[in-house]
XYZ file of C-alpha atoms in Angstrom:
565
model
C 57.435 -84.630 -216.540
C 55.995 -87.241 -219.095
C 53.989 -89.866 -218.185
C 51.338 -92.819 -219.503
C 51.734 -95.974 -220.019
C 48.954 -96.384 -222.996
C 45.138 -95.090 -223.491
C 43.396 -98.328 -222.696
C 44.377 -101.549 -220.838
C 42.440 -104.465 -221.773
C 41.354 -107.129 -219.567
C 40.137 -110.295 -219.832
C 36.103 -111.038 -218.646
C 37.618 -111.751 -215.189
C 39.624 -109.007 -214.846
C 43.633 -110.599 -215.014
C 46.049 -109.703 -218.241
C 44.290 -111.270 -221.265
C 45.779 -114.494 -222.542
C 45.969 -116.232 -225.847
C 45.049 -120.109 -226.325
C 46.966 -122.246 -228.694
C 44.377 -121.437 -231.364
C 45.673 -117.749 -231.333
C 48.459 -115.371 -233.093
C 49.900 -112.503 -231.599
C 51.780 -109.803 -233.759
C 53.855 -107.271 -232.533
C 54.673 -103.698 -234.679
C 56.015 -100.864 -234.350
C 54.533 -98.324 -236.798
C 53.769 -94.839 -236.377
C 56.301 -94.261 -233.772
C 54.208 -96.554 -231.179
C 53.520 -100.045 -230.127
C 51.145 -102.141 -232.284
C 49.764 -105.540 -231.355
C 47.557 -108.010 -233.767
C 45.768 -110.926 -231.737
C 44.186 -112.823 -234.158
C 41.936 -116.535 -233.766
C 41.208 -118.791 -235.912
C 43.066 -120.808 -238.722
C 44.281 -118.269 -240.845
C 45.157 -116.058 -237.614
C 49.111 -116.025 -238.640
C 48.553 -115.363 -242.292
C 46.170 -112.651 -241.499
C 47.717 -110.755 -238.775
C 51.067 -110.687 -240.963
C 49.468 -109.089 -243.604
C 47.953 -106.504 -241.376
C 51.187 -106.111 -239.868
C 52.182 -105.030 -243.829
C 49.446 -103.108 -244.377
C 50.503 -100.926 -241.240
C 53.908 -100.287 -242.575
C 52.875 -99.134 -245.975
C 50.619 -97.008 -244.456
C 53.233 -95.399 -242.261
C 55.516 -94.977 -244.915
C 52.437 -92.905 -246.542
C 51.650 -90.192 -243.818
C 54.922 -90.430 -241.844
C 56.269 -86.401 -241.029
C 59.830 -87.663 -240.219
C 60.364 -90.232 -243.323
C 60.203 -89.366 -246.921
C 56.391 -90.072 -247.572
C 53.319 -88.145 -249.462
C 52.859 -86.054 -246.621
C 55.890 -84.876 -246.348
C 56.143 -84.164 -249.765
C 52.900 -81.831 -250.001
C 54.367 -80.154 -246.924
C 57.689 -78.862 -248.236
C 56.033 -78.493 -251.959
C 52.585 -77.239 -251.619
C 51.176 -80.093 -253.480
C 51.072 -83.427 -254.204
C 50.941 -85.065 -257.760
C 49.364 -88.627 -258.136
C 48.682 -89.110 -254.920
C 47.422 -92.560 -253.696
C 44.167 -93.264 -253.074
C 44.908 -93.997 -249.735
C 46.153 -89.980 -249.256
C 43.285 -88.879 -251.416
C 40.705 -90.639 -248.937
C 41.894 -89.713 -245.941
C 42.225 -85.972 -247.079
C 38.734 -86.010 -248.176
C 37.525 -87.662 -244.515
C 39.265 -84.877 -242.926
C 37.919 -81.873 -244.633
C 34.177 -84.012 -243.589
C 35.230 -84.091 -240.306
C 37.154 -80.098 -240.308
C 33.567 -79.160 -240.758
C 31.461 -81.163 -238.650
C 33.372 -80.610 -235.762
C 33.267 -76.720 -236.433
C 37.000 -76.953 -236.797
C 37.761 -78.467 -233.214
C 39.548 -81.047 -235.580
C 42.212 -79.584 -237.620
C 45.204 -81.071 -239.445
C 46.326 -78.187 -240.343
C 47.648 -77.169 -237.415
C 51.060 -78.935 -237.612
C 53.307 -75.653 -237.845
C 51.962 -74.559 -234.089
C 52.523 -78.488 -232.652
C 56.093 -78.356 -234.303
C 56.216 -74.864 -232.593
C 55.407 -76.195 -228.894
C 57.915 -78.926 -229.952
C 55.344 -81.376 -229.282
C 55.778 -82.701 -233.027
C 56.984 -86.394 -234.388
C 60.132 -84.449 -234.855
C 61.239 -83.785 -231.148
C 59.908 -87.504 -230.047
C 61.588 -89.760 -232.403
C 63.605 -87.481 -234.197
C 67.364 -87.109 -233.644
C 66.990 -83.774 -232.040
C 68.037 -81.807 -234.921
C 67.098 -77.932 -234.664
C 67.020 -76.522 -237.924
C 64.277 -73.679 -237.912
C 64.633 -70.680 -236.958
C 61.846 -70.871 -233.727
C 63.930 -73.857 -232.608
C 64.999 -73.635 -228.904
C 66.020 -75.109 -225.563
C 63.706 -77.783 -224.347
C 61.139 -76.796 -223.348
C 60.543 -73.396 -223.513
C 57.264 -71.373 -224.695
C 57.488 -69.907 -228.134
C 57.620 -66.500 -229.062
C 54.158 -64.853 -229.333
C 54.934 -63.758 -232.734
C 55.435 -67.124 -234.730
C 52.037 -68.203 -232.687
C 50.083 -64.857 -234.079
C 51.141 -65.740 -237.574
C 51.201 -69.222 -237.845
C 47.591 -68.869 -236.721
C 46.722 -67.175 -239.536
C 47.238 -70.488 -241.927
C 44.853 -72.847 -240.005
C 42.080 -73.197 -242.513
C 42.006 -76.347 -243.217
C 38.604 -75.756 -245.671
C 41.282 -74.288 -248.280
C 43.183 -77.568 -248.753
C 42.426 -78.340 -252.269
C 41.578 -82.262 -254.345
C 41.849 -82.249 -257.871
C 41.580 -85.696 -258.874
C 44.526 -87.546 -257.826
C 46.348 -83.803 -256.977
C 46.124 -82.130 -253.732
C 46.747 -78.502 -253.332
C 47.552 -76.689 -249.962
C 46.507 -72.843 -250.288
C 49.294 -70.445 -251.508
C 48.804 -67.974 -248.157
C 51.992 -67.565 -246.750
C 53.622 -65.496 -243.646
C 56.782 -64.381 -242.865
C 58.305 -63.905 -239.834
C 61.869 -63.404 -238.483
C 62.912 -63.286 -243.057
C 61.525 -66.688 -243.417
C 58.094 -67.137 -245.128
C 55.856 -70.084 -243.445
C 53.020 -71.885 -245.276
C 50.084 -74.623 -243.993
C 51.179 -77.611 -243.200
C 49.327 -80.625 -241.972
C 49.033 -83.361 -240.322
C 46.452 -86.251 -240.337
C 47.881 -88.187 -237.183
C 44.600 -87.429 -235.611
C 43.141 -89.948 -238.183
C 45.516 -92.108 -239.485
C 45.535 -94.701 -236.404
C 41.890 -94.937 -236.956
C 42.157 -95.265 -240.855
C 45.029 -98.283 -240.300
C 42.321 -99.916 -237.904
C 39.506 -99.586 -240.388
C 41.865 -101.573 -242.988
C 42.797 -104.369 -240.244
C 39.630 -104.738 -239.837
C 39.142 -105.302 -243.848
C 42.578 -107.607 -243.756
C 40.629 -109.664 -240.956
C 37.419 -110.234 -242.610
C 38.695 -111.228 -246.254
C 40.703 -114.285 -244.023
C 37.274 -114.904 -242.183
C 38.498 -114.197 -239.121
C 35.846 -112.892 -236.714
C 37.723 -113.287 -232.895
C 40.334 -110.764 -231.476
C 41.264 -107.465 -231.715
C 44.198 -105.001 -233.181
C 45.433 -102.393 -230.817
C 47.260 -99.118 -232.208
C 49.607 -97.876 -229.992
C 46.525 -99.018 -227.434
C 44.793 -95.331 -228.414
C 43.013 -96.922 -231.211
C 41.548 -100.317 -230.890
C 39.167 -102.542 -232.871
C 37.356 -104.806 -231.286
C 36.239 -108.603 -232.726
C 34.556 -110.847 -230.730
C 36.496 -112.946 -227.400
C 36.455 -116.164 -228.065
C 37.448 -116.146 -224.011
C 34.409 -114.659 -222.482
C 30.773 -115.770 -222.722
C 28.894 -112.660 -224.127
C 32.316 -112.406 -226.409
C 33.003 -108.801 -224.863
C 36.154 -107.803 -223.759
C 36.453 -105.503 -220.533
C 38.564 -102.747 -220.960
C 39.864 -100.449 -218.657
C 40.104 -96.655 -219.568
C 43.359 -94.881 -218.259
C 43.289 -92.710 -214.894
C 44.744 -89.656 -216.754
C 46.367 -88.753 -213.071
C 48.021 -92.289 -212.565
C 48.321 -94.115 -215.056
C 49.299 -97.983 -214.032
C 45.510 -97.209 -212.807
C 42.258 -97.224 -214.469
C 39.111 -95.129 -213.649
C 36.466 -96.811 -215.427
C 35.764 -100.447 -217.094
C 33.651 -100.688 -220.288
C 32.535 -104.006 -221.811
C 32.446 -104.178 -225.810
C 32.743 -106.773 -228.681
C 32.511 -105.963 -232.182
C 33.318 -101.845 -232.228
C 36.153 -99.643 -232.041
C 37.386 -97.325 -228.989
C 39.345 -94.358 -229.178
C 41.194 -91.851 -226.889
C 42.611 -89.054 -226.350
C 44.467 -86.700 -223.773
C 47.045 -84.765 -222.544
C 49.162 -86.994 -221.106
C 50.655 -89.389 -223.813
C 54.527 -89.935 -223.768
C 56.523 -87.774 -225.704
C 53.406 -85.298 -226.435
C 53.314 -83.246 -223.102
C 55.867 -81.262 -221.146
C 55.631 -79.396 -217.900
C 56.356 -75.846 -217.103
C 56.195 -74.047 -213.746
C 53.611 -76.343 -212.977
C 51.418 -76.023 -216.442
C 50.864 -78.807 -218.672
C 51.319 -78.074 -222.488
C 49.997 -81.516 -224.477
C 50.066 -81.933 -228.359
C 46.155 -80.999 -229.348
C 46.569 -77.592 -230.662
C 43.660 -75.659 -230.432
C 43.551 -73.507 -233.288
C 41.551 -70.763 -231.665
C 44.143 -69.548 -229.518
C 47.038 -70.992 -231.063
C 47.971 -72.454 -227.782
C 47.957 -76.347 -226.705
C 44.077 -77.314 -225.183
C 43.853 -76.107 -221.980
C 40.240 -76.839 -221.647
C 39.530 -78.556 -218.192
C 39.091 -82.045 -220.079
C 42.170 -84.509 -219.507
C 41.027 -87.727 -221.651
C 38.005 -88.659 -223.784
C 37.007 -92.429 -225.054
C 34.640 -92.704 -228.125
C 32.681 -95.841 -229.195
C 31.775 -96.555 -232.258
C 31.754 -98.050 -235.665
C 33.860 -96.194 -237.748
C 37.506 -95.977 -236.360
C 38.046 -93.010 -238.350
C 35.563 -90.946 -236.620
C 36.073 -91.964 -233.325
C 40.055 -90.492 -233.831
C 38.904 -87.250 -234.813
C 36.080 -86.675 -232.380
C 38.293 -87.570 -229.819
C 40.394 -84.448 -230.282
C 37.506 -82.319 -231.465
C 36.151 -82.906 -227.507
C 39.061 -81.795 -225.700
C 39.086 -78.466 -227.791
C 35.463 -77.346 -227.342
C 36.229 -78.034 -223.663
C 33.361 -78.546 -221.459
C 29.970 -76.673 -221.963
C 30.571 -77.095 -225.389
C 31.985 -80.727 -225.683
C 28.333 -81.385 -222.989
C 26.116 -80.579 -225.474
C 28.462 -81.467 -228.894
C 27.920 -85.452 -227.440
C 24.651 -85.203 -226.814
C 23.315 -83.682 -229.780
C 21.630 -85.285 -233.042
C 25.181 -86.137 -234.979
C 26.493 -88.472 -231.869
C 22.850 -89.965 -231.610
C 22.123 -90.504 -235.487
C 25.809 -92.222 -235.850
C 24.982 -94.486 -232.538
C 28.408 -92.742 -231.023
C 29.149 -93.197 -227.677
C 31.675 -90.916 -225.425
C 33.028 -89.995 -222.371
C 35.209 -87.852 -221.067
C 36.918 -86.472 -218.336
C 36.483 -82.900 -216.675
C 39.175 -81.623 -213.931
C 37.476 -78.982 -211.596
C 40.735 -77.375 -209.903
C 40.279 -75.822 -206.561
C 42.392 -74.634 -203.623
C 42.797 -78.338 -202.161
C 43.648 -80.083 -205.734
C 40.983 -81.132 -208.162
C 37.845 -82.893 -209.127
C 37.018 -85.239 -211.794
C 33.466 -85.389 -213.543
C 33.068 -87.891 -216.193
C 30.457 -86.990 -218.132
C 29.208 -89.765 -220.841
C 25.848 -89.787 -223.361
C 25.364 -93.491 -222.226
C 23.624 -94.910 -219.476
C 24.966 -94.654 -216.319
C 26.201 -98.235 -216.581
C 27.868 -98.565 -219.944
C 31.175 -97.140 -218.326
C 31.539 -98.466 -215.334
C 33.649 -95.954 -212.717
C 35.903 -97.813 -210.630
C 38.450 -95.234 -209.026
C 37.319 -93.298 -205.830
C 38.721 -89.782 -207.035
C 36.387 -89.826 -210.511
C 32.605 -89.337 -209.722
C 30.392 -89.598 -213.012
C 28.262 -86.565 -213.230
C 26.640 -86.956 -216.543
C 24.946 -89.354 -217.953
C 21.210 -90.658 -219.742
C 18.927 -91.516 -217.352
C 16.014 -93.904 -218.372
C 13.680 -91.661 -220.124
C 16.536 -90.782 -222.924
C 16.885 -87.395 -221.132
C 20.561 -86.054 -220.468
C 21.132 -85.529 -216.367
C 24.046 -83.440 -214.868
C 24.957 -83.270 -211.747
C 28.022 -81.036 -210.805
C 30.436 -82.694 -208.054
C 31.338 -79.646 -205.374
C 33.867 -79.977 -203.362
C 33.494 -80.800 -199.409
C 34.550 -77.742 -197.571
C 33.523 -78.633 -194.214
C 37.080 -80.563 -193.169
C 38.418 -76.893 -194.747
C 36.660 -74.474 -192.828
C 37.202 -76.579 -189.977
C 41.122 -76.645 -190.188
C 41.279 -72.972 -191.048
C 39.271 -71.924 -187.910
C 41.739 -73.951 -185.958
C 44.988 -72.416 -187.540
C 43.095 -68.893 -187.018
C 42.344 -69.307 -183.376
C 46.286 -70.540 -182.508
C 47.346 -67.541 -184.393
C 45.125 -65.225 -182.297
C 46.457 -66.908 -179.305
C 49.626 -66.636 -180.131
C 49.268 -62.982 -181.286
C 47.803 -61.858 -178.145
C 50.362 -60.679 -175.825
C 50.115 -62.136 -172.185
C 49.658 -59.804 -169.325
C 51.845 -60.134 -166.746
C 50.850 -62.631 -163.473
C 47.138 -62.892 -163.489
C 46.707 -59.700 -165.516
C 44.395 -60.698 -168.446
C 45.029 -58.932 -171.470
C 43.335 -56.169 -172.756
C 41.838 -57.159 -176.402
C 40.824 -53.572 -177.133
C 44.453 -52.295 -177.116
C 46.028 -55.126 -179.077
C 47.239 -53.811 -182.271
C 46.810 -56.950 -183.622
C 43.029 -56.230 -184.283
C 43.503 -53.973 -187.137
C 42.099 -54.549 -189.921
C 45.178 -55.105 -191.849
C 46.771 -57.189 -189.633
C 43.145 -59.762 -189.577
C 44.021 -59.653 -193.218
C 47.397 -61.255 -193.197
C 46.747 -63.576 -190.290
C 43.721 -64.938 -192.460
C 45.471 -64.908 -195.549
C 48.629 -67.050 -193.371
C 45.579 -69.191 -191.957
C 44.443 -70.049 -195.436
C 47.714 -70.737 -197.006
C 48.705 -72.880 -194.397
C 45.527 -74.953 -194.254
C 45.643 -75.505 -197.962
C 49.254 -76.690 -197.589
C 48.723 -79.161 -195.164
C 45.705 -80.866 -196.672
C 46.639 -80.533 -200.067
C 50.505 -82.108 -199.387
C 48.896 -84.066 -196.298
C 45.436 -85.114 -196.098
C 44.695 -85.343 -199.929
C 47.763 -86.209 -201.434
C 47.868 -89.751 -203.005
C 50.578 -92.341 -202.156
C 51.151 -95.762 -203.201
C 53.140 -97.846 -201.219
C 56.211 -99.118 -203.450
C 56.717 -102.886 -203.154
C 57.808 -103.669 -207.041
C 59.947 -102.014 -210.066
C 59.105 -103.161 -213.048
C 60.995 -102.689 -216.676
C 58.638 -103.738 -219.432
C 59.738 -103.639 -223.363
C 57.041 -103.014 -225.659
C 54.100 -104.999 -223.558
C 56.572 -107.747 -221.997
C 57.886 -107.360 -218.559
C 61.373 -108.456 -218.912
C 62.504 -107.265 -215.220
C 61.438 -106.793 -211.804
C 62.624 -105.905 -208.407
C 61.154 -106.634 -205.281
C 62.258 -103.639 -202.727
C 61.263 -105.585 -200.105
C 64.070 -108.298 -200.495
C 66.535 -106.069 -202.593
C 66.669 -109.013 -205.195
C 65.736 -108.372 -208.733
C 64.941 -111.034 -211.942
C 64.650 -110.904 -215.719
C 61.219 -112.720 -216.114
C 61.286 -112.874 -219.707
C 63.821 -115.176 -220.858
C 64.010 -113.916 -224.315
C 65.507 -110.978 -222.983
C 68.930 -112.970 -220.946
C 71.137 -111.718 -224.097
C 69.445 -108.585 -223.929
C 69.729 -107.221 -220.301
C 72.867 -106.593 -218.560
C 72.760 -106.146 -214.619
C 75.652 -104.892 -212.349
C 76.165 -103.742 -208.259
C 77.599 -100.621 -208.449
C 78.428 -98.459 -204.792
C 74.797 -100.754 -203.933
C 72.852 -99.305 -206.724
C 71.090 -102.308 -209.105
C 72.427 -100.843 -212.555
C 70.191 -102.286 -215.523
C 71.339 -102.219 -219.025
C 68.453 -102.826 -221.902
C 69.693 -103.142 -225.387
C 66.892 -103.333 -227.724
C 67.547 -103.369 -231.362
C 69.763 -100.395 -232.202
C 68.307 -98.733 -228.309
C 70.460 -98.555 -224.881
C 68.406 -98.091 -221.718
C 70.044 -97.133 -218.593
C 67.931 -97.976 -215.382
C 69.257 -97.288 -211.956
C 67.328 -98.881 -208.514
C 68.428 -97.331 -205.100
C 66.584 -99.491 -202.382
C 63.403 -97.856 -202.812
C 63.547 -95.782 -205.883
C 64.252 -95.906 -209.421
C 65.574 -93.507 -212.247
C 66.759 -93.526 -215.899
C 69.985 -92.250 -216.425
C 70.870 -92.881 -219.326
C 69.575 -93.287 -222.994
C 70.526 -93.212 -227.125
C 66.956 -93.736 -228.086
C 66.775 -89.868 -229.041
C 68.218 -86.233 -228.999
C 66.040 -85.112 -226.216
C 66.291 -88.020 -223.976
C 63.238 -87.310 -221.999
C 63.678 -90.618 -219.968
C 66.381 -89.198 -218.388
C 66.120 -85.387 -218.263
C 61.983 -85.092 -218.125
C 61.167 -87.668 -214.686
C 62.358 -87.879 -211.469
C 63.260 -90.864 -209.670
C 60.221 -93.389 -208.805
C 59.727 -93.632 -205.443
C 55.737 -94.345 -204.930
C 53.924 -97.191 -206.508
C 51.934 -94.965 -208.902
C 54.788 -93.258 -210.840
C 56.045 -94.297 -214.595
C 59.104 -93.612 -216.569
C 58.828 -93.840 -220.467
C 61.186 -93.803 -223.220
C 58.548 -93.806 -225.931
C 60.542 -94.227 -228.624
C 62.427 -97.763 -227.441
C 59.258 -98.414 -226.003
C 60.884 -99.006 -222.418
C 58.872 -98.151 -219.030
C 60.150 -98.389 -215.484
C 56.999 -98.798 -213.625
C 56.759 -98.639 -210.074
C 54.162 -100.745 -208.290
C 52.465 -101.430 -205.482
C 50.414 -104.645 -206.095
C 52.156 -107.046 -208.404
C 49.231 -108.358 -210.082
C 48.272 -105.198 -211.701
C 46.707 -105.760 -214.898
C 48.453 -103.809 -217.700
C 48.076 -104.567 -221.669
C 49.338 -102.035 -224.293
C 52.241 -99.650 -223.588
């Protein structure tokens, strides 16, 4: 299954959906494969935001994987002539931040994320399978393409001769075909497009508002709408995400984030998650206990890259990596998110270098554990989890069993213990093996398991909600009038049947009383809105098709604030 709705949602200073006054502009885009909003203020908000809106494209048509572009060009060639200054930049900033992150961030690592099928090319492609480690969605690779495309992942060789770039000559062949490095710098590009909004902006004067990219980068102005000028945004619950787990308040800066659970850039497999961040250690997608991390700070570009470089060093190292000199010297702030599995489900520490009241944890299930205390000094505290209700439960279920393994005497006859062959050691074995098992069923799928009650569907395009249905009443709307010509709606054998037809995109939706499913969709080759979730039928579940940029959200309170899809 795929699921998120964005990485941040931003909220006004009160906490509802932010709004725009009359003195405001609001730009929609859709470059780099993901929703893009401009909200601009001032007097020169329209001209401004339209030429960031530009700016975006022409940048996309530079690093784009899937169009003809520079990058694409020093991929299949092995160089690139006259490159742009743009390309020659952002190279340069990569092989800086290659190194200071130890090689936790690496562009190079494109061939492996193509591998996994986790690349631009399976989520807004057309599906085409062309090489020869292409296979069935989704299925794990062959060990063999992972052990030699590993051996191409240093990024330090990547050449810049004035206006040429040179990717090393190392090649390996496997299955006949020979394989050299490729890259990609979407790690860093997002945050590079955010650093020249925020140039666009200031050369029209324009100090109020922000620019969201794909709501995973997002650069911060001041809010004209709040009195400090901060906006409060809420960082993604990485487990349910029409939910937040923490608020931070900021004006002025840019916040980044990362994890394994963006649409179209995770899959499931007998019950493992495989997400997009490569880690070029093992070759493998990160599978390092850390679901999302937020960075802070001035430089956009930065904060892009760190953000993946954190969920590769995974936790001890990532602990100390944000607390050392370079995060403190660059006045870089980060937290992130680490998932303690156990036999009952899992905990979540979020461990930050601020205080323990820049990020402000609002969801139950996330404790923060790490954090600057007063004196400057870095304090950890490890969440364990409760096993008091456990123990409890399993000496119940142990005792029953005995009972019922004890066979009765006849009449009044008690039983004799010694003689029951139940008392062996073997059999103790099994019964507390059984005893475990069936204690860690029942509170795991019981006791701890987290439901939503569903009173709403929602269908949002882009950020607009253009549809909902109240389950309650059975009765659905289109609440965005824009969208009458857009949205067909039919009774079929008491099924709700939605059509959405967005540009050249058809969206399928089908609502059943209480639950909701896509079943059908031309928005690409894999169709993972249809084939990757099941039906929603709790108000905490999400259905994406992240290349029409359609959701089917179900909900349980109405007034949930959501910005950025």
């Amino acid at each position: 299954m795929v699921a998120v709705l964005c990485c941040f949602m931003l909220l006004s200073s009160n906490g509802s959906v932010f709004a725009a006054d009359g003195n405001s502009y609001s730009l929609f885009d859709e470059s780099f494969n993901t929703s893009n909003e401009i909200v601009l203020y001032g007097s020169n908000a329209k001209t401004a935001a339209e030429s960031i809106k530009q700016e975006l494209q022409r940048l996309d048509g530079i690093f784009s994987l899937t169009k003809d572009s520079e990058l694409k060009t020093l991929n299949e060639t092995g160089q690139l002539q006259n490159a742009s200054a743009d390309t020659i930049y952002l190279f340069g900033r990569a092989k800086q931040l290659y190194a200071q992150t130890d090689g936790a961030f690496n562009p190079a690592t494109y061939l492996l994320t193509d591998l996994w099928q986790l690349s631009s090319r399976f989520s807004d492609a057309d599906g085409n399978f062309k090489e020869k480690y292409d296979r069935e969605l989704y299925k794990l690779p062959e060990q063999k393409y992972i052990d030699a495309f590993k051996q191409l992942l240093n990024f330090e060789e990547v050449q810049i001769d004035g206006n040429t770039i040179y990717l090393p000559p190392k090649s390996v062949t496997v299955d006949g075909k020979p394989y050299r490095m490729q890259v990609d710098l979407g790690g860093i590009v997002k945050g590079y497009a955010a650093e020249q909004a925020k140039k666009i902006a200031a050369s029209f004067g324009i100090t109020d508002g922000y620019v969201s990219l794909g709501g995973s980068s997002i650069t911060f102005f001041n809010n004209p709408n709040s009195d400090g000028g901060k906006y409060s945004v809420g960082v993604l619950n990485p487990q349910n995400v029409n939910s937040y787990y923490a608020v931070a308040s900021v004006k002025d800066t840019t916040m980044s984030t990362s994890g394994n659970y963006q649409p179209g850039k995770y899959f499931e497999l007998d019950g493992k998650r495989y997400c997009h961040i490569i880690d070029s250690k093992t070759g493998r997608p990160v599978d390092s206990g850390i679901t999302t991390v937020s960075i802070l700070c001035d430089d956009a570009i930065t904060a892009d890259a760190l953000t993946t470089a954190i969920m590769v060093k995974g936790f001890d190292s990532a602990k100390e990596y944000i607390n050392g000199s370079y995060f403190k010297q660059n006045d870089i702030n980060a937290a992130f998110v680490y998932q303690k599995g156990w036999l009952l489900g899992n905990i979540n520490e979020v461990i930050t270098n601020t205080d323990k009241d820049f990020f402000d944890v609002t969801d139950g299930n996330f404790k923060l554990c790490g954090y600057v205390n007063d004196d400057g000094a870095f304090i950890y505290n490890a969440q364990n989890p409760n096993l008091t209700l456990f123990i409890c439960v399993a000496v119940v279920v142990a005792l029953a069993l005995i009972a019922v393994a004890i066979k009765k005497g006849s009449g009044k006859t008690k039983p004799d213990l010694k003689k029951q062959k139940f008392f062996k050691l073997s059999d103790l074995a099994v019964y507390a093996t059984v005893a475990v098992l069936v204690v860690g069923l029942f509170l795991g799928f019981v006791v701890f398991r987290s439901q939503v009650d569903l009173n709403y569907i929602e269908i949002y395009h882009q950020n607009n909600r253009i549809y909902i249905y109240d389950v309650a009443t059975g009765e659905g709307v289109i609440t965005d009038e824009t969208y009458a010509d857009k949205i067909e709606i039919e009774k079929i054998n008491g099924k709700v049947v939605v059509t959405i037809k967005t540009g050249n995109f058809v969206n399928v939706a089908e609502i059943d009383g209480a639950s909701a499913k896509m079943i059908e969709a031309n928005c690409s080759g894999t169709k993972e809105c249809v084939n990757n979730f099941g039906a929603i039928t709790n108000g905490n579940q999400t259905i994406i098709c992240d290349v029409a940029h359609i959701k089917i959200v179900g909900v349980g309170d109405a007034d949930m604030p959501i910005l950025n899809g």
